[in-house]
Amino acid sequence: MKQIEDYVRSIPDFPEKGIIFRDITTVLQDPEGLHLAIDLMQEKLKDTDYDVVVGPESRGFIFGVPIAYNMKKAFVPVRKKGKLPCETVEMSYDLEYGSATIEMHKDAILPGQKVVIIDDLIATGGTIEAIVKLVESLGGEVVKIVFLMELTGLEGRKRLAGKQVESVLCYS
């Protein structure tokens, strides 16, 4: 039986020389790889009490929706600014190459709801830090954050200090 890391394609020198890009499209393209990824991420939640799964576009949708469905929880999408049709709350954050703004519907999280955030990758942690702030601004409590992969050398966990963070795979 293959391990989840066997499904991840490593591409050297992309997007620039010296970087190894960890490609999850090979996980998604294989029915067994996709099933294994979702099962392993969901396993990280087995003893967690939560009400809502939140996921950022687009890969947070890919992994978050099946987990929400399997666990009979609601799913809340976080999108780039201007993509949601109703009243939103927004958070801007810095990227290596500039800044970005994300939004969620203002009525998506109710005060007191326990929230799990699901995404494919943690690198610097900026996007997830912004999502945590959005959830908390609506009165929600982030009880766990789960990633398929973590790039430990970029120290994204530091930005999420005080939060319970778990990753299925870790790369230095």
PDB file of C-alpha atoms in Angstrom:
ATOM      1  CA  MET A   1       0.000   0.000   0.000  1.00  0.00           C
ATOM      2  CA  LYS A   2       1.340   3.408  -0.968  1.00  0.00           C
ATOM      3  CA  GLN A   3       1.953   6.118   1.630  1.00  0.00           C
ATOM      4  CA  ILE A   4       0.594   9.635   1.103  1.00  0.00           C
ATOM      5  CA  GLU A   5       4.087  10.990   0.389  1.00  0.00           C
ATOM      6  CA  ASP A   6       4.304   8.569  -2.562  1.00  0.00           C
ATOM      7  CA  TYR A   7       1.519  10.528  -4.259  1.00  0.00           C
ATOM      8  CA  VAL A   8       3.182  13.960  -3.907  1.00  0.00           C
ATOM      9  CA  ARG A   9       5.285  14.952  -6.918  1.00  0.00           C
ATOM     10  CA  SER A  10       8.467  16.899  -6.160  1.00  0.00           C
ATOM     11  CA  ILE A  11       9.585  19.289  -8.874  1.00  0.00           C
ATOM     12  CA  PRO A  12      13.124  20.645  -8.463  1.00  0.00           C
ATOM     13  CA  ASP A  13      13.997  24.237  -9.353  1.00  0.00           C
ATOM     14  CA  PHE A  14      10.390  25.463  -9.562  1.00  0.00           C
ATOM     15  CA  PRO A  15       9.401  28.269  -9.489  1.00  0.00           C
ATOM     16  CA  GLU A  16      13.082  29.171  -9.227  1.00  0.00           C
ATOM     17  CA  LYS A  17      16.421  27.433  -8.877  1.00  0.00           C
ATOM     18  CA  GLY A  18      17.015  25.829  -5.488  1.00  0.00           C
ATOM     19  CA  ILE A  19      13.320  25.387  -4.617  1.00  0.00           C
ATOM     20  CA  ILE A  20      11.600  22.003  -4.587  1.00  0.00           C
ATOM     21  CA  PHE A  21       7.911  22.458  -5.407  1.00  0.00           C
ATOM     22  CA  ARG A  22       5.622  19.927  -3.712  1.00  0.00           C
ATOM     23  CA  ASP A  23       2.832  19.293  -6.226  1.00  0.00           C
ATOM     24  CA  ILE A  24      -0.457  17.870  -4.902  1.00  0.00           C
ATOM     25  CA  THR A  25      -2.125  17.533  -8.293  1.00  0.00           C
ATOM     26  CA  THR A  26      -0.771  13.984  -8.370  1.00  0.00           C
ATOM     27  CA  VAL A  27      -2.586  13.305  -5.077  1.00  0.00           C
ATOM     28  CA  LEU A  28      -5.836  14.653  -6.535  1.00  0.00           C
ATOM     29  CA  GLN A  29      -5.489  12.764  -9.827  1.00  0.00           C
ATOM     30  CA  ASP A  30      -5.274   9.372  -8.165  1.00  0.00           C
ATOM     31  CA  PRO A  31      -8.480   8.061  -6.538  1.00  0.00           C
ATOM     32  CA  GLU A  32      -6.531   6.215  -3.845  1.00  0.00           C
ATOM     33  CA  GLY A  33      -4.258   9.205  -3.193  1.00  0.00           C
ATOM     34  CA  LEU A  34      -7.206  11.572  -2.840  1.00  0.00           C
ATOM     35  CA  HIS A  35      -9.040   9.173  -0.559  1.00  0.00           C
ATOM     36  CA  LEU A  36      -5.928   8.676   1.577  1.00  0.00           C
ATOM     37  CA  ALA A  37      -5.264  12.434   1.853  1.00  0.00           C
ATOM     38  CA  ILE A  38      -8.806  13.181   3.018  1.00  0.00           C
ATOM     39  CA  ASP A  39      -8.811  10.237   5.443  1.00  0.00           C
ATOM     40  CA  LEU A  40      -5.467  11.258   6.971  1.00  0.00           C
ATOM     41  CA  MET A  41      -6.553  14.879   7.401  1.00  0.00           C
ATOM     42  CA  GLN A  42      -9.890  13.813   8.862  1.00  0.00           C
ATOM     43  CA  GLU A  43      -8.085  11.487  11.289  1.00  0.00           C
ATOM     44  CA  LYS A  44      -6.378  14.572  12.765  1.00  0.00           C
ATOM     45  CA  LEU A  45      -9.866  15.703  13.901  1.00  0.00           C
ATOM     46  CA  LYS A  46     -11.017  12.482  15.560  1.00  0.00           C
ATOM     47  CA  ASP A  47     -11.011  13.846  19.121  1.00  0.00           C
ATOM     48  CA  THR A  48     -11.886  17.451  18.227  1.00  0.00           C
ATOM     49  CA  ASP A  49     -15.224  19.039  19.108  1.00  0.00           C
ATOM     50  CA  TYR A  50     -16.187  21.490  16.351  1.00  0.00           C
ATOM     51  CA  ASP A  51     -19.197  22.917  14.532  1.00  0.00           C
ATOM     52  CA  VAL A  52     -17.859  24.319  11.273  1.00  0.00           C
ATOM     53  CA  VAL A  53     -15.112  23.615   8.745  1.00  0.00           C
ATOM     54  CA  VAL A  54     -13.552  26.677   7.107  1.00  0.00           C
ATOM     55  CA  GLY A  55     -11.383  26.454   4.004  1.00  0.00           C
ATOM     56  CA  PRO A  56      -9.666  29.013   1.800  1.00  0.00           C
ATOM     57  CA  GLU A  57     -10.020  28.890  -1.958  1.00  0.00           C
ATOM     58  CA  SER A  58      -9.153  26.863  -3.732  1.00  0.00           C
ATOM     59  CA  ARG A  59      -7.420  23.866  -2.229  1.00  0.00           C
ATOM     60  CA  GLY A  60      -9.025  24.383   1.165  1.00  0.00           C
ATOM     61  CA  PHE A  61     -12.298  23.732  -0.656  1.00  0.00           C
ATOM     62  CA  ILE A  62     -10.952  20.495  -2.157  1.00  0.00           C
ATOM     63  CA  PHE A  63     -10.056  19.013   1.223  1.00  0.00           C
ATOM     64  CA  GLY A  64     -12.462  20.863   3.518  1.00  0.00           C
ATOM     65  CA  VAL A  65     -15.746  20.040   1.792  1.00  0.00           C
ATOM     66  CA  PRO A  66     -15.368  16.244   1.876  1.00  0.00           C
ATOM     67  CA  ILE A  67     -14.321  16.385   5.526  1.00  0.00           C
ATOM     68  CA  ALA A  68     -17.301  18.598   6.389  1.00  0.00           C
ATOM     69  CA  TYR A  69     -19.579  16.260   4.456  1.00  0.00           C
ATOM     70  CA  ASN A  70     -18.193  13.101   6.110  1.00  0.00           C
ATOM     71  CA  MET A  71     -18.465  14.621   9.575  1.00  0.00           C
ATOM     72  CA  LYS A  72     -21.895  16.213   8.952  1.00  0.00           C
ATOM     73  CA  LYS A  73     -20.573  19.733   9.565  1.00  0.00           C
ATOM     74  CA  ALA A  74     -21.130  23.011   7.758  1.00  0.00           C
ATOM     75  CA  PHE A  75     -18.480  24.299   5.357  1.00  0.00           C
ATOM     76  CA  VAL A  76     -17.609  27.994   5.105  1.00  0.00           C
ATOM     77  CA  PRO A  77     -15.596  29.216   2.109  1.00  0.00           C
ATOM     78  CA  VAL A  78     -12.998  31.964   2.412  1.00  0.00           C
ATOM     79  CA  ARG A  79     -12.458  33.716  -0.895  1.00  0.00           C
ATOM     80  CA  LYS A  80     -10.437  36.449  -2.494  1.00  0.00           C
ATOM     81  CA  LYS A  81     -11.951  39.919  -2.182  1.00  0.00           C
ATOM     82  CA  GLY A  82     -14.931  40.560  -4.414  1.00  0.00           C
ATOM     83  CA  LYS A  83     -15.953  36.937  -5.014  1.00  0.00           C
ATOM     84  CA  LEU A  84     -18.710  36.522  -2.395  1.00  0.00           C
ATOM     85  CA  PRO A  85     -22.178  37.905  -3.130  1.00  0.00           C
ATOM     86  CA  CYS A  86     -23.492  38.905   0.328  1.00  0.00           C
ATOM     87  CA  GLU A  87     -22.214  41.173   3.083  1.00  0.00           C
ATOM     88  CA  THR A  88     -18.678  40.180   4.019  1.00  0.00           C
ATOM     89  CA  VAL A  89     -15.918  40.770   6.516  1.00  0.00           C
ATOM     90  CA  GLU A  90     -12.418  41.066   5.137  1.00  0.00           C
ATOM     91  CA  MET A  91      -8.815  40.820   6.227  1.00  0.00           C
ATOM     92  CA  SER A  92      -5.720  41.981   4.381  1.00  0.00           C
ATOM     93  CA  TYR A  93      -2.326  40.402   4.897  1.00  0.00           C
ATOM     94  CA  ASP A  94       1.183  40.588   3.498  1.00  0.00           C
ATOM     95  CA  LEU A  95       2.679  38.168   1.023  1.00  0.00           C
ATOM     96  CA  GLU A  96       6.302  37.807  -0.049  1.00  0.00           C
ATOM     97  CA  TYR A  97       5.461  39.723  -3.229  1.00  0.00           C
ATOM     98  CA  GLY A  98       2.783  42.161  -2.040  1.00  0.00           C
ATOM     99  CA  SER A  99      -0.491  41.856  -0.192  1.00  0.00           C
ATOM    100  CA  ALA A 100      -3.848  40.114  -0.509  1.00  0.00           C
ATOM    101  CA  THR A 101      -7.338  40.486   0.914  1.00  0.00           C
ATOM    102  CA  ILE A 102      -9.658  37.620   1.778  1.00  0.00           C
ATOM    103  CA  GLU A 103     -13.327  37.638   2.717  1.00  0.00           C
ATOM    104  CA  MET A 104     -16.016  35.492   4.251  1.00  0.00           C
ATOM    105  CA  HIS A 105     -19.705  36.129   4.606  1.00  0.00           C
ATOM    106  CA  LYS A 106     -20.524  38.140   7.702  1.00  0.00           C
ATOM    107  CA  ASP A 107     -23.153  35.594   8.776  1.00  0.00           C
ATOM    108  CA  ALA A 108     -20.992  32.497   8.112  1.00  0.00           C
ATOM    109  CA  ILE A 109     -19.718  32.053  11.666  1.00  0.00           C
ATOM    110  CA  LEU A 110     -21.946  32.528  14.682  1.00  0.00           C
ATOM    111  CA  PRO A 111     -20.608  33.692  18.064  1.00  0.00           C
ATOM    112  CA  GLY A 112     -19.408  30.713  20.085  1.00  0.00           C
ATOM    113  CA  GLN A 113     -19.059  28.321  17.164  1.00  0.00           C
ATOM    114  CA  LYS A 114     -16.019  26.050  17.231  1.00  0.00           C
ATOM    115  CA  VAL A 115     -14.140  26.177  13.953  1.00  0.00           C
ATOM    116  CA  VAL A 116     -11.643  23.909  12.218  1.00  0.00           C
ATOM    117  CA  ILE A 117      -9.598  25.357   9.348  1.00  0.00           C
ATOM    118  CA  ILE A 118      -8.531  22.970   6.573  1.00  0.00           C
ATOM    119  CA  ASP A 119      -5.993  23.729   3.838  1.00  0.00           C
ATOM    120  CA  ASP A 120      -3.506  21.910   1.656  1.00  0.00           C
ATOM    121  CA  LEU A 121      -0.333  23.684   2.727  1.00  0.00           C
ATOM    122  CA  ILE A 122       1.199  25.878   5.385  1.00  0.00           C
ATOM    123  CA  ALA A 123       4.212  27.849   4.244  1.00  0.00           C
ATOM    124  CA  THR A 124       4.617  31.267   5.894  1.00  0.00           C
ATOM    125  CA  GLY A 125       1.198  31.068   7.584  1.00  0.00           C
ATOM    126  CA  GLY A 126      -0.065  34.479   6.440  1.00  0.00           C
ATOM    127  CA  THR A 127      -3.286  33.321   4.816  1.00  0.00           C
ATOM    128  CA  ILE A 128      -4.303  31.125   7.736  1.00  0.00           C
ATOM    129  CA  GLU A 129      -3.401  33.826  10.257  1.00  0.00           C
ATOM    130  CA  ALA A 130      -5.775  36.166   8.397  1.00  0.00           C
ATOM    131  CA  ILE A 131      -8.509  33.498   8.429  1.00  0.00           C
ATOM    132  CA  VAL A 132      -8.084  33.013  12.183  1.00  0.00           C
ATOM    133  CA  LYS A 133      -8.557  36.763  12.658  1.00  0.00           C
ATOM    134  CA  LEU A 134     -11.692  36.732  10.489  1.00  0.00           C
ATOM    135  CA  VAL A 135     -13.213  33.822  12.426  1.00  0.00           C
ATOM    136  CA  GLU A 136     -12.422  35.464  15.758  1.00  0.00           C
ATOM    137  CA  SER A 137     -13.814  38.822  14.593  1.00  0.00           C
ATOM    138  CA  LEU A 138     -17.163  37.062  14.107  1.00  0.00           C
ATOM    139  CA  GLY A 139     -17.022  35.489  17.579  1.00  0.00           C
ATOM    140  CA  GLY A 140     -15.907  32.026  16.480  1.00  0.00           C
ATOM    141  CA  GLU A 141     -13.213  29.974  18.192  1.00  0.00           C
ATOM    142  CA  VAL A 142     -10.571  28.236  16.088  1.00  0.00           C
ATOM    143  CA  VAL A 143     -10.061  24.886  17.814  1.00  0.00           C
ATOM    144  CA  LYS A 144      -7.748  23.234  15.266  1.00  0.00           C
ATOM    145  CA  ILE A 145      -5.997  23.874  11.964  1.00  0.00           C
ATOM    146  CA  VAL A 146      -5.127  20.920   9.709  1.00  0.00           C
ATOM    147  CA  PHE A 147      -2.894  20.875   6.635  1.00  0.00           C
ATOM    148  CA  LEU A 148      -1.991  18.136   4.209  1.00  0.00           C
ATOM    149  CA  MET A 149       1.581  19.505   3.949  1.00  0.00           C
ATOM    150  CA  GLU A 150       3.839  21.780   5.940  1.00  0.00           C
ATOM    151  CA  LEU A 151       7.024  23.485   4.782  1.00  0.00           C
ATOM    152  CA  THR A 152       8.697  23.620   8.197  1.00  0.00           C
ATOM    153  CA  GLY A 153      11.628  25.768   7.080  1.00  0.00           C
ATOM    154  CA  LEU A 154       9.277  28.714   6.451  1.00  0.00           C
ATOM    155  CA  GLU A 155       8.126  28.615  10.101  1.00  0.00           C
ATOM    156  CA  GLY A 156       4.451  29.305   9.403  1.00  0.00           C
ATOM    157  CA  ARG A 157       3.485  27.822  12.763  1.00  0.00           C
ATOM    158  CA  LYS A 158       5.034  30.828  14.508  1.00  0.00           C
ATOM    159  CA  ARG A 159       2.263  33.022  13.091  1.00  0.00           C
ATOM    160  CA  LEU A 160      -0.294  30.594  14.498  1.00  0.00           C
ATOM    161  CA  ALA A 161       1.172  30.465  18.010  1.00  0.00           C
ATOM    162  CA  GLY A 162      -1.407  29.415  20.574  1.00  0.00           C
ATOM    163  CA  LYS A 163      -3.446  27.457  18.002  1.00  0.00           C
ATOM    164  CA  GLN A 164      -3.504  23.698  17.667  1.00  0.00           C
ATOM    165  CA  VAL A 165      -1.888  22.977  14.287  1.00  0.00           C
ATOM    166  CA  GLU A 166      -1.436  19.553  12.688  1.00  0.00           C
ATOM    167  CA  SER A 167       0.026  18.496   9.364  1.00  0.00           C
ATOM    168  CA  VAL A 168      -0.073  15.126   7.645  1.00  0.00           C
ATOM    169  CA  LEU A 169       3.274  15.630   5.865  1.00  0.00           C
ATOM    170  CA  CYS A 170       6.216  17.841   6.802  1.00  0.00           C
ATOM    171  CA  TYR A 171       8.986  18.940   4.458  1.00  0.00           C
ATOM    172  CA  SER A 172      12.009  20.966   5.572  1.00  0.00           C
TER     173      SER A 172
END
